[in-house]
Tab-separated table of C-alpha atoms and ligand atoms in Angstrom:
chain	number	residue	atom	x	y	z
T	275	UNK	CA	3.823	-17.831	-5.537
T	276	UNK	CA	0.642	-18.696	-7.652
T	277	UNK	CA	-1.644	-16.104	-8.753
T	278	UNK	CA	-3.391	-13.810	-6.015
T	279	UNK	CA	-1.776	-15.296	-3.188
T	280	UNK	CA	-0.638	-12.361	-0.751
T	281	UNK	CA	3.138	-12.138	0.597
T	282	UNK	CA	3.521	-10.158	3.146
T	283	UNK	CA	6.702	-8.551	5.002
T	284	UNK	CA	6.704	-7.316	8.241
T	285	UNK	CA	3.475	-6.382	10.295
T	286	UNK	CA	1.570	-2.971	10.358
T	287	UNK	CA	2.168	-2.668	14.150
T	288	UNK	CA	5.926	-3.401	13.847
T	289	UNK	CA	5.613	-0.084	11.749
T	290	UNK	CA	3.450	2.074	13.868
T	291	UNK	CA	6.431	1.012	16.905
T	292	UNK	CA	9.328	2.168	14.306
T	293	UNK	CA	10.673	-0.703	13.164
T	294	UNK	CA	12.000	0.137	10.212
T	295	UNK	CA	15.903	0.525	10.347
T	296	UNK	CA	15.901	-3.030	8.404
T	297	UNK	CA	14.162	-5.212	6.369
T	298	UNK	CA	13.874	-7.508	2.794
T	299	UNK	CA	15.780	-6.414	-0.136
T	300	UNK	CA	13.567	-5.591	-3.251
T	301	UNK	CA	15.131	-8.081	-5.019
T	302	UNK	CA	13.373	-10.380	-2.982
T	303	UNK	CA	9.964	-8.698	-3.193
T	304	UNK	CA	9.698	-8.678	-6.477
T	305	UNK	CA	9.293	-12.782	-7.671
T	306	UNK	CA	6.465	-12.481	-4.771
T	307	UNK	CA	4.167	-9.910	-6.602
T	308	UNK	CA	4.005	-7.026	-9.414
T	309	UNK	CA	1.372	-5.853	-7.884
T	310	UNK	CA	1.188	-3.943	-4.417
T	311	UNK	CA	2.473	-1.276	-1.806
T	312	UNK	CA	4.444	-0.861	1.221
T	313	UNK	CA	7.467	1.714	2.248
T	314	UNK	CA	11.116	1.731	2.398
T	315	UNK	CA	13.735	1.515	5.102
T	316	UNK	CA	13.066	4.468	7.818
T	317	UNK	CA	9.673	4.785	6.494
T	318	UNK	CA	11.086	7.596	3.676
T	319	UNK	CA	8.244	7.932	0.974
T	320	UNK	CA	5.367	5.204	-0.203
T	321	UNK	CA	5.848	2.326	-1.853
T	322	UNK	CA	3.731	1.212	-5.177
T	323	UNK	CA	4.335	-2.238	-6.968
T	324	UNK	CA	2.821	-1.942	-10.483
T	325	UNK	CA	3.071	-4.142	-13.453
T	326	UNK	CA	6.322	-5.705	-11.791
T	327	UNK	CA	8.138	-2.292	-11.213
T	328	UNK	CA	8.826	-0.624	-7.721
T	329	UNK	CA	8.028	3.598	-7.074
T	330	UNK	CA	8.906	5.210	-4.169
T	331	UNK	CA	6.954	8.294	-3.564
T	332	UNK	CA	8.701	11.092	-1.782
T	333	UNK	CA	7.225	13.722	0.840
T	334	UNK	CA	8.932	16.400	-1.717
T	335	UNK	CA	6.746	15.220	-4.454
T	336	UNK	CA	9.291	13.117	-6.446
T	337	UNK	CA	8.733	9.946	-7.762
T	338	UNK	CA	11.642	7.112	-8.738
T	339	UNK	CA	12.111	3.891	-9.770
T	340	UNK	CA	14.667	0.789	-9.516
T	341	UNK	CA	17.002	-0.481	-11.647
T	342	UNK	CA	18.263	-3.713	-11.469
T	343	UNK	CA	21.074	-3.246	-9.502
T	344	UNK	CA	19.256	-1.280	-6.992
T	345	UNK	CA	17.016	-3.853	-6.197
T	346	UNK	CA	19.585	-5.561	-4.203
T	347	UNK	CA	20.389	-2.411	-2.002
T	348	UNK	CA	17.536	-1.388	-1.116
T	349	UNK	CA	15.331	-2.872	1.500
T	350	UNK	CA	11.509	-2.754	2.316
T	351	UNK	CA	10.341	-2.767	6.505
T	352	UNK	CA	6.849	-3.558	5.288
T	353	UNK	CA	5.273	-4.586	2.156
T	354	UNK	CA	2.661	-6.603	0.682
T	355	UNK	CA	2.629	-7.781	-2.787
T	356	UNK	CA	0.534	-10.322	-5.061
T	357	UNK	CA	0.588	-11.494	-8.596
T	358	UNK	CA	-2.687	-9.866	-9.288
T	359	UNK	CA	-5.139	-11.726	-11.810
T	360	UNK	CA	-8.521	-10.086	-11.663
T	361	UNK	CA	-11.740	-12.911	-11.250
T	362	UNK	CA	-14.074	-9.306	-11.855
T	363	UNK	CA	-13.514	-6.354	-13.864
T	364	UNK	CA	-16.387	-3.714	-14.456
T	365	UNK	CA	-16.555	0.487	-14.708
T	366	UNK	CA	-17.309	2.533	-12.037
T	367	UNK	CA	-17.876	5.934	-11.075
T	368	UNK	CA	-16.289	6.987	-7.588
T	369	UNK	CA	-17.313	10.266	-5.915
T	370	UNK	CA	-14.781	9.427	-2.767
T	371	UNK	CA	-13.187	7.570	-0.999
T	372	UNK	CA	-15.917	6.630	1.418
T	373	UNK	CA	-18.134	5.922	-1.452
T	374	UNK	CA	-15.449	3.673	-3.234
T	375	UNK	CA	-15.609	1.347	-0.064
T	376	UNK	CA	-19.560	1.011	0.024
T	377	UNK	CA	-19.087	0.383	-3.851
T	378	UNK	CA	-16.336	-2.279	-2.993
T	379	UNK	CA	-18.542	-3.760	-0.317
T	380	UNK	CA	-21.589	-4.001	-2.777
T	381	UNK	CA	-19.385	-5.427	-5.690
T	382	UNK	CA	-17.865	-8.485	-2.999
T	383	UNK	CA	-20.327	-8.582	0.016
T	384	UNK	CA	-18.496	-12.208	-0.232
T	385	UNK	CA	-15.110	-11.157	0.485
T	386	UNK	CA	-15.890	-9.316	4.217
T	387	UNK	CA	-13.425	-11.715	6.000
T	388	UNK	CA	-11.037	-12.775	2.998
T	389	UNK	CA	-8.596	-10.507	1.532
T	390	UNK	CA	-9.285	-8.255	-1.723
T	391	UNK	CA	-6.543	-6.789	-4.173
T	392	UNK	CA	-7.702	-4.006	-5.723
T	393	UNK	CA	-6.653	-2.199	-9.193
T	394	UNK	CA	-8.973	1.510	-10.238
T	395	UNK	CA	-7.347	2.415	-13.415
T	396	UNK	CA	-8.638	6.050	-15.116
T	397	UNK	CA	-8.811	9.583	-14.877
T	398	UNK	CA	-9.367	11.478	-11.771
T	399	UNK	CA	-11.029	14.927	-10.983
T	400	UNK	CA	-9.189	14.696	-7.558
T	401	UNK	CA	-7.083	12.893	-5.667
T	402	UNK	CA	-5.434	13.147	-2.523
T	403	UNK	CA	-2.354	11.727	-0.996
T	404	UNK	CA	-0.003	11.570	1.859
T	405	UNK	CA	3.547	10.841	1.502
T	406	UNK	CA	5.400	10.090	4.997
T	407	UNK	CA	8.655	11.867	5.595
T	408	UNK	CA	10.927	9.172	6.842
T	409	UNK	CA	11.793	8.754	10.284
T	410	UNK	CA	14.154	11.657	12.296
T	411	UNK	CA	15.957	9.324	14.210
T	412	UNK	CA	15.997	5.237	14.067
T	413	UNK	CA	13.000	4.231	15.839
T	414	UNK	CA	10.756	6.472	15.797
T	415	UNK	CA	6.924	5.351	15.618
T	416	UNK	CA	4.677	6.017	12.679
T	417	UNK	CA	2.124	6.993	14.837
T	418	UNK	CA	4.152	10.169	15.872
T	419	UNK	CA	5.681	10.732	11.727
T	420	UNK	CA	1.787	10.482	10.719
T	421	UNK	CA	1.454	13.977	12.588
T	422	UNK	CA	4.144	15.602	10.773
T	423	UNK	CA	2.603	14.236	6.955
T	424	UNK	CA	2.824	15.844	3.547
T	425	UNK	CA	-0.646	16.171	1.507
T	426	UNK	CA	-0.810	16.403	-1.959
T	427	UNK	CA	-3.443	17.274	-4.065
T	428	UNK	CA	-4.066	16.450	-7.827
T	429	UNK	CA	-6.290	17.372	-10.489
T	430	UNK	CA	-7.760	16.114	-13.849
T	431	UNK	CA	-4.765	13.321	-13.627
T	432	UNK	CA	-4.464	9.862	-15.169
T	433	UNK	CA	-3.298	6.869	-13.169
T	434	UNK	CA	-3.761	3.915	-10.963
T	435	UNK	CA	-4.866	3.318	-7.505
T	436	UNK	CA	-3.649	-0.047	-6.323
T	437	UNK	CA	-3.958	-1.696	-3.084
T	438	UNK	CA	-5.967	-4.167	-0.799
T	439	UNK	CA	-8.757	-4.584	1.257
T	440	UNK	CA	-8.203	-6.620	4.695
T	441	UNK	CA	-10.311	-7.961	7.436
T	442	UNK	CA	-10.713	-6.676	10.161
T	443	UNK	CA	-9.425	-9.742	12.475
T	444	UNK	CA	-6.311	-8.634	10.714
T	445	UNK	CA	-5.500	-4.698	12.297
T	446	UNK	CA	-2.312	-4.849	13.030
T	447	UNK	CA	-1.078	-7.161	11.347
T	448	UNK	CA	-2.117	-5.292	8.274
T	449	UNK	CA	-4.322	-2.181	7.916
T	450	UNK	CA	-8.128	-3.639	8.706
T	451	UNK	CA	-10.414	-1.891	5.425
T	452	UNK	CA	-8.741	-0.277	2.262
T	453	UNK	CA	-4.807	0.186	2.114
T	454	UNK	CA	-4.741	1.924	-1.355
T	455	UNK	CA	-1.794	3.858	-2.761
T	456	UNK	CA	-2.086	6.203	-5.693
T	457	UNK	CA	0.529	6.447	-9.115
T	458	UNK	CA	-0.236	9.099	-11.592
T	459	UNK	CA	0.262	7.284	-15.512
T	460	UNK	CA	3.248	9.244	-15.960
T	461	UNK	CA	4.741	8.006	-12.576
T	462	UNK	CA	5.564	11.736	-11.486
T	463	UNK	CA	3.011	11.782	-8.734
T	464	UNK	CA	2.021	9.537	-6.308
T	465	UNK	CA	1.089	8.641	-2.926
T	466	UNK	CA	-1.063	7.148	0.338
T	467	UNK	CA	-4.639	7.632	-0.597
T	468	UNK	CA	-6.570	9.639	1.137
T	469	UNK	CA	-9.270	11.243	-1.088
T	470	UNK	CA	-10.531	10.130	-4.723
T	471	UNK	CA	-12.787	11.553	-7.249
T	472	UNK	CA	-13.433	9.624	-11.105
T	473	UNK	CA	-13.794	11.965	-14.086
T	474	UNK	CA	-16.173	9.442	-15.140
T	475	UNK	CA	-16.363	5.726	-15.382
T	476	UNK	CA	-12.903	4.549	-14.517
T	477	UNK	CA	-11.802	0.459	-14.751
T	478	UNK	CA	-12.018	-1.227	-11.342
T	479	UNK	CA	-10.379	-5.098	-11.404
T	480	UNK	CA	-10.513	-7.116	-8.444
T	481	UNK	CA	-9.402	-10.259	-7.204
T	482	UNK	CA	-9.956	-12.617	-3.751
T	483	UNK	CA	-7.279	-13.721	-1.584
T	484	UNK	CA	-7.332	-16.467	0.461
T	485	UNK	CA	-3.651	-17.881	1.157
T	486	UNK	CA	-1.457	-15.650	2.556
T	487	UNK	CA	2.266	-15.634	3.146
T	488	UNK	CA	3.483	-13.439	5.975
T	489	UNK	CA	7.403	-13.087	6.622
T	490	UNK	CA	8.575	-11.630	9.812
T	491	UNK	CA	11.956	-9.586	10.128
T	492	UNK	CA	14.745	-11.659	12.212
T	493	UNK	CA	16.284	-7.534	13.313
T	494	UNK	CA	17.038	-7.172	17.027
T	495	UNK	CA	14.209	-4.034	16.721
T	496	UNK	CA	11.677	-6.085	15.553
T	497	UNK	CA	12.306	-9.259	18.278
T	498	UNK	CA	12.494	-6.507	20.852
T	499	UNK	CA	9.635	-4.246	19.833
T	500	UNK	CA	6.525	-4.192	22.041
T	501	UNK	CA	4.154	-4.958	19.344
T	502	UNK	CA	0.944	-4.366	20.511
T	503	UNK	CA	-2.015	-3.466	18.512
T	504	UNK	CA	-3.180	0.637	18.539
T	505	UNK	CA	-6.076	0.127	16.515
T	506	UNK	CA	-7.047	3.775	16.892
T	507	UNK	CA	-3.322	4.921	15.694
T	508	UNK	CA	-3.616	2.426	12.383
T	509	UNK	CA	-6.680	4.083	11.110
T	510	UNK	CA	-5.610	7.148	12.064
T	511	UNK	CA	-1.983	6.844	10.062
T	512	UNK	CA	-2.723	4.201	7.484
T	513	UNK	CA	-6.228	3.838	6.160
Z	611	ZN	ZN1	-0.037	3.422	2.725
């Protein structure tokens, strides 16, 4: 894929109905993008592409990586990745997360109904994140394992947010607004964001995406899966 083209696996809503017991190995992710999120197979922990390397983020706190030969055996329900080349680049301060949206929206009133990938790279006063728990039993819906979340709180930490900003003819199929997952710069802490406070002016890159690959699972869940848009339950669980 060229530069700041999106691939996408899987559909938000396929999530939010609990499809999640299958889905594309990592080693097949990977040539797609460096650069992007998603979760794992039964929705255990967050996923965080950065600078071509895969994190999952655990509800306990704990943060891995993949080897090589992992890549192969371990599969993603829903992800979307890009080869991220940033077209702007400036510092900004952020006082939260509401006010890092307005400052997205002023920075790219263009980009309201394309696709954004997003990179803040600094040091934080704050930040908050969510890390999802993994489903109980196959099938279960996000909706209901949103309820049951782990928050985590950070202070004076260094790292990278990373994520995207979709349109919002595109709920449900991904999250409509900002997706953004957090990794601390000594990948030991991580998450979904939820909260964000700069200590100071942190690095913002951005980039605009206008062709976008979607794959969608071939799994008997998935074909059989209702599939029908709760845009109250997506905001509520993933933005
Ligand atoms: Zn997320």
């Amino acid at each position: 894929m060229a530069p700041n083209e999106l691939f996408q696996y899987s559909i938000v809503t396929a999530l939010m109905d609990g499809v999640a017991e299958s889905g594309l190995p990592l080693s097949d992710l990977l040539p797609r993008g460096d650069f992007g999120l998603g979760t794992f197979r039964h929705m255990v922990g967050e996923m965080i592409v950065l600078d071509g390397v895969i994190y999952q983020m655990k509800a306990d706190g704990s943060v891995t990586s993949f080897g090589r030969d992992q890549l192969n055996t371990t599969v993603t329900p829903f992800a979307m990745v890009t080869h991220f080349r940033p077209t702007l680049s400036t510092k900004v301060t952020v006082k939260s997360k509401g006010d890092f949206g307005k400052l997205l929206t002023d920075l790219m009133p263009q980009a309201k109904n394309i696709f954004s990938s997003i990179r803040l790279e600094g040091k934080f006063k704050a930040v908050v994140v969510r890390t999802v728990g993994g489903q109980q039993h196959p099938g279960e819906k996000l909706s209901k394992l949103a309820e049951s979340q782990v928050a985590h709180s950070f202070e004076d930490v260094q790292g990278s947010i990373v994520g995207f900003r979709s349109p919002s003819y595109m709920q449900g199929i991904s999250v409509a607004g900002d997706h953004l997952h957090f990794i601390s710069a000594d990948r030991r802490q991580g998450g979904h964001l939820l909260e964000l406070q700069t200590d100071g002016e942190a690095e913002l890159a951005i980039a605009a995406i206008r062709i976008i690959h979607t794959e969608l699972p071939t799994s008997d869940d998935f074909i059989q899966a209702t599939l029908q848009t709760d845009s109250e339950g997506i905001t509520k669980a993933e933005s």
